[in-house]
Every structure is written in C-alpha cells, then in structure tokens.
Amino acid sequence: MGNQSLVLTSNHLGDTNMIASILADLLEVGSILLLEGNLGSGKTAFAKAFAAGLGIEATVTSPTFTLIDEYTCGRLNFYHMDLYRLSSQEVKELHLEEYWRGVDFPLGIVAIEWAERLQALPKAYLKLSFSRLPESDRREIQISARGDYYLKIASSQSLLNFCC
C-alpha cells in the first residue's frame, strides 16, 4: 500500500470550494476523508463545499457539539464528524469505524475534522491537512493518500490541473 502527497494552494474561499467540488465528484461510497489543521484553517469550509458537491442542500455546520452529523439527502450519504472537544479515550468510545464498515450504517463518505485525534487510523484514506499561510488569507492544502484507491484520486488529472 503506497503513499502519495500533493500540495494545493487556495488563494480564496472559491479555490477551497473548487477543490471540495472536484473531490466530491471523484470520491465514491465508502471513502474516508481525514481533515486536519488549526482552528480557522478551512476544514469546515471545505466540508460545507464538499457536501454541496454531493448535492446536499441542508445547512452544513461544524458538528463540534453534536460530534456527528449525518446527511442522507445527497448523491451519497455524508457523515461529518468533529473530534475537537474529545479526549483520545472519548474518540475511541465513539467507534467511528462503524461508519466505514457498512454494517451498522449505510456506507457513505466520512469526513472527520480534527482527525489527528484518532488513535487508530483506517487502513486507507485521503488526508487533507489545512494551514493558513502567514499574513494572508491564502491556505495550503496538503493531500496525502494511503491505499491504491486514494492514490488514484490524489493523482487524478482534475486535481493535478488545479495545482499545476
């Protein structure tokens, strides 16, 4: 199982929305997105645009207090999670892996904000690490892929055209 990394620069919210839309078109049911970055780095903005790319018309907000928001009204189910307020033990007790097993919940796409708090990572995933560039509103989004399926996504011509 290989790894690959790609760095994209988002000059404004429109760029972040475009990256989210591209990924919403490319990803299939069962996909896992790990979203990492400091407060205000763009994780929730990305998740909102990603949900819109799946055809979800509901208002998408950060599930900081609800922990998990389930959207079943788009092209694919979308499970949006936020681990910001949780300790490692509390994260473990959520049994998030049930969302990508497809047994207890219908498969969809899982996006986990503050994924760095996961003790055990899924076997394969697409990780997006968001960071604000100093003294600007620009953001850098590092996309890391683990697993053959995600390697294909990270090296898709759509993303490469965006970055290069």
XYZ file of C-alpha atoms in Angstrom:
164
model
C 0.000 0.000 0.000
C 1.619 3.218 -1.130
C 1.525 6.830 -0.037
C 1.450 9.994 -2.100
C 1.271 13.675 -1.250
C 0.123 16.696 -3.250
C 0.113 20.329 -2.092
C -2.541 22.747 -3.374
C -2.751 26.469 -2.673
C -6.139 28.028 -2.078
C -5.943 31.761 -2.742
C -9.535 32.336 -1.589
C -12.667 30.500 -0.488
C -13.621 29.898 -4.125
C -10.475 27.789 -4.580
C -11.255 25.732 -1.480
C -14.795 25.226 -2.770
C -13.458 24.108 -6.160
C -11.101 21.557 -4.556
C -14.001 20.230 -2.467
C -16.220 20.021 -5.551
C -13.557 18.123 -7.518
C -13.185 15.618 -4.695
C -16.965 15.265 -4.304
C -17.107 14.269 -7.978
C -14.201 11.832 -7.705
C -14.884 10.024 -4.432
C -17.134 7.007 -4.214
C -19.227 5.443 -1.486
C -17.065 4.136 1.370
C -14.470 6.912 1.078
C -12.815 8.379 4.160
C -11.518 11.948 4.424
C -9.327 12.902 7.366
C -9.296 16.684 7.839
C -6.514 18.205 9.922
C -5.417 21.741 10.732
C -5.623 24.529 13.279
C -8.767 26.488 14.132
C -9.794 28.640 11.178
C -7.650 26.773 8.676
C -10.563 25.815 6.398
C -11.722 22.343 7.445
C -15.382 23.241 7.942
C -15.491 25.474 4.856
C -14.171 22.521 2.879
C -16.778 20.162 4.414
C -19.607 22.583 3.527
C -18.470 22.825 -0.092
C -17.900 19.068 -0.260
C -21.465 18.432 0.941
C -22.786 20.872 -1.673
C -20.779 18.944 -4.284
C -22.659 15.805 -3.210
C -25.948 17.623 -3.808
C -26.727 18.121 -0.128
C -28.907 21.209 0.236
C -29.136 21.142 4.031
C -27.179 23.704 6.018
C -23.846 22.125 6.944
C -22.167 23.387 10.097
C -19.311 22.111 12.184
C -20.542 19.276 14.409
C -18.363 20.470 17.300
C -21.103 19.851 19.864
C -23.169 17.190 18.105
C -19.957 15.277 17.189
C -21.517 13.538 14.170
C -23.915 14.957 11.578
C -25.481 12.536 9.114
C -26.694 13.787 5.733
C -28.625 11.259 3.682
C -30.230 13.613 1.165
C -27.485 13.870 -1.461
C -25.959 11.740 -4.201
C -24.213 9.778 -1.438
C -24.635 9.675 2.330
C -22.261 12.076 4.053
C -21.100 11.598 7.638
C -19.415 14.730 9.013
C -17.588 14.331 12.328
C -15.689 16.699 14.594
C -13.318 15.439 17.281
C -12.131 18.840 18.565
C -13.645 18.645 22.055
C -12.828 14.993 22.708
C -10.020 13.201 24.507
C -8.380 10.198 22.866
C -10.403 7.855 25.078
C -13.667 9.583 24.167
C -12.797 9.307 20.471
C -12.133 5.595 20.897
C -15.509 5.123 22.605
C -17.349 6.575 19.583
C -16.437 3.516 17.469
C -16.208 5.642 14.338
C -15.043 2.643 12.320
C -18.689 1.558 12.220
C -19.276 4.334 9.682
C -16.833 2.854 7.164
C -17.597 -0.813 7.804
C -21.025 -0.535 6.203
C -22.734 -2.885 8.669
C -24.461 -0.680 11.255
C -24.752 2.381 8.997
C -25.230 2.526 5.216
C -21.930 3.318 3.532
C -21.366 6.895 2.514
C -18.448 9.288 2.630
C -16.952 10.007 6.033
C -15.204 13.332 6.732
C -13.531 13.670 10.134
C -12.403 17.099 11.349
C -9.554 17.049 13.865
C -8.642 13.570 12.619
C -5.252 13.862 14.319
C -7.134 12.839 17.482
C -7.857 9.376 16.110
C -5.787 6.740 17.886
C -6.193 4.185 15.122
C -6.372 5.277 11.503
C -8.362 3.420 8.875
C -6.297 1.166 6.593
C -6.805 3.525 3.659
C -7.881 7.176 3.478
C -7.376 10.579 1.921
C -5.958 13.093 4.411
C -6.262 16.820 3.866
C -4.023 18.967 6.067
C -5.079 22.626 6.063
C -2.827 25.511 7.051
C -3.083 29.276 6.721
C -0.150 30.916 5.040
C 1.440 33.654 7.211
C -0.076 37.127 6.983
C -2.652 36.258 4.323
C -5.996 34.610 3.716
C -4.331 32.024 1.495
C -4.352 28.409 2.572
C -2.248 25.437 1.774
C -3.972 22.082 1.498
C -1.706 19.075 1.591
C -3.455 15.996 0.264
C -1.971 12.692 1.397
C -3.231 9.368 0.114
C -2.932 5.960 1.706
C -4.175 2.999 -0.302
C -4.420 2.307 -4.010
C -7.900 3.796 -4.451
C -6.861 7.053 -2.771
C -3.578 7.154 -4.691
C -5.638 7.231 -7.906
C -7.754 10.065 -6.513
C -4.715 12.115 -5.397
C -3.102 11.717 -8.817
C -6.277 12.463 -10.790
C -5.898 14.888 -13.648
C -8.584 17.139 -12.129
C -6.503 17.787 -9.022
C -3.231 17.964 -10.931
C -4.756 20.570 -13.270
C -5.809 22.595 -10.246
C -2.382 22.587 -8.686
C -0.032 22.682 -11.661
